[in-house]
Structure formats: structure tokens, C-alpha cells
mmCIF file of C-alpha atoms in Angstrom:
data_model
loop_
_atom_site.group_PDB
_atom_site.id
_atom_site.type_symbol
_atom_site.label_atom_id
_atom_site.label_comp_id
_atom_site.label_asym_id
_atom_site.label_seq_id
_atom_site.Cartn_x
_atom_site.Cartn_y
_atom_site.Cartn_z
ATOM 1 C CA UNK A 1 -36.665 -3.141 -62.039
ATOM 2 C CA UNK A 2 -35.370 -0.174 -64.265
ATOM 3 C CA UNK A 3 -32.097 -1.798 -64.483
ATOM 4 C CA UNK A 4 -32.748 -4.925 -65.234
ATOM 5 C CA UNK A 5 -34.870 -3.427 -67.931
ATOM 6 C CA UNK A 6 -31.413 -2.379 -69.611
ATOM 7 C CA UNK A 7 -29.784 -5.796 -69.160
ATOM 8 C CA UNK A 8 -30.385 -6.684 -73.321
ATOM 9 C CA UNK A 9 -29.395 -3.576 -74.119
ATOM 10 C CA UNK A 10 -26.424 -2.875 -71.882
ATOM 11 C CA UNK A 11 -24.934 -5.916 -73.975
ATOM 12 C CA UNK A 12 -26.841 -6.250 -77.611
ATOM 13 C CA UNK A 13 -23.084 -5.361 -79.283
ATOM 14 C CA UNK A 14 -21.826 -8.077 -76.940
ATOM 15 C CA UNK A 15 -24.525 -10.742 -78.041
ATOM 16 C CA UNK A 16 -23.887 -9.480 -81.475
ATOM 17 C CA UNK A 17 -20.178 -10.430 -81.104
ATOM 18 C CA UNK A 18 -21.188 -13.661 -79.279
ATOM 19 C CA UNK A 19 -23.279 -14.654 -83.122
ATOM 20 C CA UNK A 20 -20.269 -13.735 -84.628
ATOM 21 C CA UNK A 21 -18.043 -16.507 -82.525
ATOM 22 C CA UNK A 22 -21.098 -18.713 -82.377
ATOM 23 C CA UNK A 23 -21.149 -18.351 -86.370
ATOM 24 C CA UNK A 24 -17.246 -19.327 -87.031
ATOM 25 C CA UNK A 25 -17.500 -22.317 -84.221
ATOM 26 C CA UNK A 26 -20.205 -23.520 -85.870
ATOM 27 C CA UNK A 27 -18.514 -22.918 -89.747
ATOM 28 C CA UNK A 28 -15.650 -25.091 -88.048
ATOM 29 C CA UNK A 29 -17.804 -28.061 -87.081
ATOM 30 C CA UNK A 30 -19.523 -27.807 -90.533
ATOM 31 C CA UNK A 31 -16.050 -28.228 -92.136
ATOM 32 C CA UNK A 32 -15.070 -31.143 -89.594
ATOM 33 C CA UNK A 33 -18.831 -32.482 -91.091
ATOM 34 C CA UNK A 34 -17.962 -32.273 -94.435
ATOM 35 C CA UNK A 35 -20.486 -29.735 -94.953
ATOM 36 C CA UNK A 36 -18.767 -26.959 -96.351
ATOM 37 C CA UNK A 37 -21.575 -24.860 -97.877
ATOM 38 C CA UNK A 38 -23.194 -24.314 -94.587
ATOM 39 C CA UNK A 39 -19.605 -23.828 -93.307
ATOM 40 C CA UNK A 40 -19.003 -20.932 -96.074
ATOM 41 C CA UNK A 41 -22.268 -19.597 -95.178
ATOM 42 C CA UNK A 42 -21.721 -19.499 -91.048
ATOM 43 C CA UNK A 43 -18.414 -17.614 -91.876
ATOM 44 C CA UNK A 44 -20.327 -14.572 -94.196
ATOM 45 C CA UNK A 45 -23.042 -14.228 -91.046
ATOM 46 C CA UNK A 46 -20.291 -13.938 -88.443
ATOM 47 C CA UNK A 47 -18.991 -11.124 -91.177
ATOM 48 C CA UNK A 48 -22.105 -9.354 -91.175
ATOM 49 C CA UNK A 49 -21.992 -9.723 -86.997
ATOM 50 C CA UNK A 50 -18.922 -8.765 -87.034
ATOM 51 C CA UNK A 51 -19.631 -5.153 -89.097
ATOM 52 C CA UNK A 52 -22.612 -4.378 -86.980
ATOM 53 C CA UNK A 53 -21.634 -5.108 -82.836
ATOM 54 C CA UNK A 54 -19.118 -1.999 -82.775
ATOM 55 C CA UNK A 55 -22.157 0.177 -84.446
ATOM 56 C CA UNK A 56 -24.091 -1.213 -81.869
ATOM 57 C CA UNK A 57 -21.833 -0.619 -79.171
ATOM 58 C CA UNK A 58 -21.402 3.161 -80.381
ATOM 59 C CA UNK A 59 -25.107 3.435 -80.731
ATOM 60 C CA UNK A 60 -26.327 2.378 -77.717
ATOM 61 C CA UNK A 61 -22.951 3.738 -75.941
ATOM 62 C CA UNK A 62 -22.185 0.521 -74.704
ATOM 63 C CA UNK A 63 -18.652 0.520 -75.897
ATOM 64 C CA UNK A 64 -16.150 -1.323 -74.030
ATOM 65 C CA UNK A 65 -12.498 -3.423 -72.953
ATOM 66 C CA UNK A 66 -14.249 -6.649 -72.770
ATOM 67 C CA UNK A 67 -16.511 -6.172 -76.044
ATOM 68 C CA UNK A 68 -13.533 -4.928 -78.128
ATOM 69 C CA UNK A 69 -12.005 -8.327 -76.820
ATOM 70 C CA UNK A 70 -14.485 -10.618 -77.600
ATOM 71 C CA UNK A 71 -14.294 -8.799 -81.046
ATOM 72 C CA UNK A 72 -11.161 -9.901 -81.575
ATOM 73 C CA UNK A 73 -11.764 -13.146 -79.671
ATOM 74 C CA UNK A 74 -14.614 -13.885 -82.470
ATOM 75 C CA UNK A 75 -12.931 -12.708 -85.690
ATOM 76 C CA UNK A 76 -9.681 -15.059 -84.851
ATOM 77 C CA UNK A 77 -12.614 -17.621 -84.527
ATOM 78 C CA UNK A 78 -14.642 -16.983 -87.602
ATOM 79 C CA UNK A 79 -12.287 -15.258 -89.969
ATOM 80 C CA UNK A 80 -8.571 -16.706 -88.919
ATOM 81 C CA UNK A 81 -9.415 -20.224 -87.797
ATOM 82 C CA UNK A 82 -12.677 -20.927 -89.912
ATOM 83 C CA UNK A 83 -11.683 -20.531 -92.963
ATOM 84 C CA UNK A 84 -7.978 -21.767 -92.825
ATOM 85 C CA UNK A 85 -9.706 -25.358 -91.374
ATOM 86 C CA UNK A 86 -12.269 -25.372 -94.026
ATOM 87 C CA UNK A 87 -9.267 -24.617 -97.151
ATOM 88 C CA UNK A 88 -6.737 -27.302 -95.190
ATOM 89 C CA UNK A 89 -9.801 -29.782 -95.024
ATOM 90 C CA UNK A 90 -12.061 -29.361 -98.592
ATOM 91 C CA UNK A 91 -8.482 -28.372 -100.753
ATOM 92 C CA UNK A 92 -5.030 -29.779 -99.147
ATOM 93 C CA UNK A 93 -6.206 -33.102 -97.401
ATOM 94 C CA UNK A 94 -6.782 -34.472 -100.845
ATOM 95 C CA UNK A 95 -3.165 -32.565 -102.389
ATOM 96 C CA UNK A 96 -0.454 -34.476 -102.707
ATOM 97 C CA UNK A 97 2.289 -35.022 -99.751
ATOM 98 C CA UNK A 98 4.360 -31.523 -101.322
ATOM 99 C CA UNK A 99 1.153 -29.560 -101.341
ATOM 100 C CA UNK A 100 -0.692 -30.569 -98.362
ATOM 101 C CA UNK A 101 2.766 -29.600 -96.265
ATOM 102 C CA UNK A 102 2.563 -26.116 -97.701
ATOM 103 C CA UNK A 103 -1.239 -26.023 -97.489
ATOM 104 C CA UNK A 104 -0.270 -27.327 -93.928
ATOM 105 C CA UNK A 105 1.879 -24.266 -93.610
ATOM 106 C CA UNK A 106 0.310 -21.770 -95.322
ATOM 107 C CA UNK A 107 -3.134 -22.617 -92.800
ATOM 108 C CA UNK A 108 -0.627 -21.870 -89.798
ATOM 109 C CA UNK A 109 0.824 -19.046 -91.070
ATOM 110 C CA UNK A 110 -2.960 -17.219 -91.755
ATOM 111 C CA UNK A 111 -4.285 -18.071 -88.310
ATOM 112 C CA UNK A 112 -1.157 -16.745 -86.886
ATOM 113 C CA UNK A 113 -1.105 -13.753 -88.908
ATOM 114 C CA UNK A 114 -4.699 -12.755 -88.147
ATOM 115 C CA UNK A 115 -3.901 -12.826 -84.267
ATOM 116 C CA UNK A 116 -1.156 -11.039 -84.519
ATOM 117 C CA UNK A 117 -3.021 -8.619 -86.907
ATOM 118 C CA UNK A 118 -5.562 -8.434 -84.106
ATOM 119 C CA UNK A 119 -2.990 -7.767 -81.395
ATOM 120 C CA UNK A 120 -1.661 -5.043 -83.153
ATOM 121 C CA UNK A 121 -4.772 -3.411 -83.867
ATOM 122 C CA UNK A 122 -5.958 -3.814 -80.417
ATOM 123 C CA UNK A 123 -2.836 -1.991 -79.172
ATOM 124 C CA UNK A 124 -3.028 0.601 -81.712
ATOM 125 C CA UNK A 125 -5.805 1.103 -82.641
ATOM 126 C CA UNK A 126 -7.105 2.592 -85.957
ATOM 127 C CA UNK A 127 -4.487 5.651 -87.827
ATOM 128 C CA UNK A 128 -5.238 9.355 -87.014
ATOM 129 C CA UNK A 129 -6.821 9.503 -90.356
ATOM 130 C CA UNK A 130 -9.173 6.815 -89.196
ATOM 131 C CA UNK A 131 -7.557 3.804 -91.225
ATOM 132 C CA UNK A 132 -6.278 -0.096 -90.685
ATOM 133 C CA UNK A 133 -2.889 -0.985 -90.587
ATOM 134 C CA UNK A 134 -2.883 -3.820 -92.767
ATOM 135 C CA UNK A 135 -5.830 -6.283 -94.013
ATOM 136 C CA UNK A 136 -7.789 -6.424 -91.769
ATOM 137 C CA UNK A 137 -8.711 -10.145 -90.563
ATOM 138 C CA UNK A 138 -12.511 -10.183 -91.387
ATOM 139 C CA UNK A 139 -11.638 -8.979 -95.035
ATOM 140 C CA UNK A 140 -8.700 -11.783 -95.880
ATOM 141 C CA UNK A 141 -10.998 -14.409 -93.895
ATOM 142 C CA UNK A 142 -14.309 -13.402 -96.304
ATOM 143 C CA UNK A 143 -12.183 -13.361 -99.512
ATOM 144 C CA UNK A 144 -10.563 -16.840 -98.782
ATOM 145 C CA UNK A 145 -14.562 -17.968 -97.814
ATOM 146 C CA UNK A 146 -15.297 -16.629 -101.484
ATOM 147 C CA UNK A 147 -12.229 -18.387 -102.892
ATOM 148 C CA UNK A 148 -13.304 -21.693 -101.520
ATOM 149 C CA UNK A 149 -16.907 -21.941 -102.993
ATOM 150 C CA UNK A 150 -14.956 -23.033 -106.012
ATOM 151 C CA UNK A 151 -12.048 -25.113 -104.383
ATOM 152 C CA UNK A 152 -13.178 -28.012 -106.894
ATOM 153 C CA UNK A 153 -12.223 -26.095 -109.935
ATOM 154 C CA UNK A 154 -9.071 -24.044 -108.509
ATOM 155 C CA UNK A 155 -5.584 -25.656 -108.044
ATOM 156 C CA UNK A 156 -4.236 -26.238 -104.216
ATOM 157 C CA UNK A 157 -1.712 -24.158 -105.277
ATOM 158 C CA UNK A 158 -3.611 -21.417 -105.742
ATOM 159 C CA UNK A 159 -4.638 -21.332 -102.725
ATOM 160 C CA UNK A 160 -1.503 -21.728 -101.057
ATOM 161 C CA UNK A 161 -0.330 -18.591 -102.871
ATOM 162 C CA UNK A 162 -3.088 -16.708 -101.760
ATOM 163 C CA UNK A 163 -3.433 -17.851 -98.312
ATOM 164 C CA UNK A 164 0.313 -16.881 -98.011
ATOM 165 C CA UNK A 165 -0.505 -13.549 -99.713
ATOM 166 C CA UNK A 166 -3.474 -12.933 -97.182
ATOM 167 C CA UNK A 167 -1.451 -13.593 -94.602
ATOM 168 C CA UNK A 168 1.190 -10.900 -95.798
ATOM 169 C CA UNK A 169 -1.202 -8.775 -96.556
ATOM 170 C CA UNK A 170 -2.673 -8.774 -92.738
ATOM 171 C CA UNK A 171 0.948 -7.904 -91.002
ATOM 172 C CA UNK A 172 2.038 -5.310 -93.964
ATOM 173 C CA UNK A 173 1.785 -1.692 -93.151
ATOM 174 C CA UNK A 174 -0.490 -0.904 -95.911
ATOM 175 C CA UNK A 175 -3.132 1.205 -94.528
ATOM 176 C CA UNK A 176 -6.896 0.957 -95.359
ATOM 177 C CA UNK A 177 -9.227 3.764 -94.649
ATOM 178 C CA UNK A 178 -12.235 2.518 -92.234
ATOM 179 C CA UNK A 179 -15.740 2.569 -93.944
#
């Protein structure tokens, strides 16, 4: 009876990371909708998800392979895929041909360069001085979730630059102290 007892809380960083993928799939099917408020507004929950499950994890000692994992598993989700649907659907659909094949491109390119941003840093972890190697994925995906609240008033090419810059900015070596 004592362990079951534990079961919640033998996993609460886990469930914490499973809001964080519910939040993105659901931002994703909000896009696909056409509602992209609630879509901007699933991807800044799975952000705040996403900065408490390791806190839980090392709280509750709970830490793990298979949560860090499904951390990754959810911030490709919520912060790679999310966001890059909801900027190619609400901004390039409507660009012209030129555009919406960049915008095409450019929603590739940041998907691909926040798993490989996740590979890395699941492989090497965090610096000896406790810091990121590059942008980390739940940072770019936030700021382009930002960006699109006013994708009515801002060019498509704006975001094409940016998304292109986000994407550099994830695989650079720049390193970002850990908070």
C-alpha cells in the first residue's frame, strides 16, 4: 500500500512533462483550427511546464533517462513543431509563391534545428560552468510564439529572417548561463 502511495509522486516531473507535450499537441490542432490565440496560449503553458518538471524531478529526486527524454520529446513538440506550424499556417500560407517557399523552408529548417539542438544537449549536457550551448529550443520557440501575436501587422519576411536566425541561433556555440 506504501508504494502505491508514491505512484503520483514517483512521476509528478513526468506528468509535468506529459502537460508540456499535451500543451504543444494541442497548440498544433488549434493552428490546424484556425484558432491561433488559444494556439499561442497552449505553447506559453507547455513553457511554463517545461521550466518546472526538471525542478520537480530534482525536488522530489525523481530524476531520470526516460523523463529527460520525454523532455526533449515535449519541447520538439511544443517549442520546435508548434510554433513553426502555427507561423507557416497564420503568416506564409497567405505569402506569395517566393515567400511561402522560404517560409516553407525556413519552418523546416527551425524544427530541424531544435532536434538537433536537443540531441546535442542531451549528449552533452549543460557546460562545466553550468550553461547552454546555443538557444536553447524553449527560448527561440516562446520568442517566435511572441512574434506571431502580431503576424497581421509584421511582414512574412520578417519572419522568415527571424525564423532562420532562431534556427542559427539554436546550433551556434554561443553559450547561455542556466537560470
Amino acid at each position: 500500500m506504501k508504494k502505491d502511495s508514491n505512484i503520483f509522486l514517483n512521476n509528478a516531473a513526468n506528468f509535468v512533462t506529459l502537460l508540456n507535450m499535451v500543451c504543444g499537441s494541442i497548440s498544433i490542432v488549434a493552428t490546424m483550427s484556425g484558432k491561433y490565440k488559444t494556439a499561442i496560449a497552449m505553447i506559453w503553458i507547455a513553457a511554463i511546464a517545461d521550466r518546472y518538471d526538471g525542478m520537480v524531478a530534482r525536488k522530489l529526486g525523481t530524476s531520470s533517462d526516460i523523463g529527460v527524454q520525454m523532455d526533449s520529446m515535449g519541447d520538439i513538440i511544443s517549442f520546435g513543431v508548434a510554433p513553426s506550424v502555427h507561423a507557416y499556417s497564420s503568416v506564409f500560407i497567405h505569402a506569395p509563391n517566393n515567400i511561402k517557399l522560404l517560409g516553407g523552408i525556413a519552418t523546416v529548417m527551425l524544427i530541424c534545428a531544435g532536434a538537433l539542438r536537443l540531441a546535442r544537449y542531451n549528449v552533452i549536457g549543460l557546460d562545466e560552468d553550468n550553461s547552454f550551448m546555443g538557444l536553447p529550443i524553449t527560448i527561440g520557440g516562446s520568442l517566435l510564439a511572441v512574434l506571431l501575436i502580431f503576424s497581421r501587422n509584421i511582414s512574412p519576411v520578417v519572419y522568415v529572417v527571424c525564423m532562420i536566425l532562431l534556427s542559427i541561433l539554436e546550433l551556434s556555440k554561443i553559450r547561455i548561463k542556466k537560470r
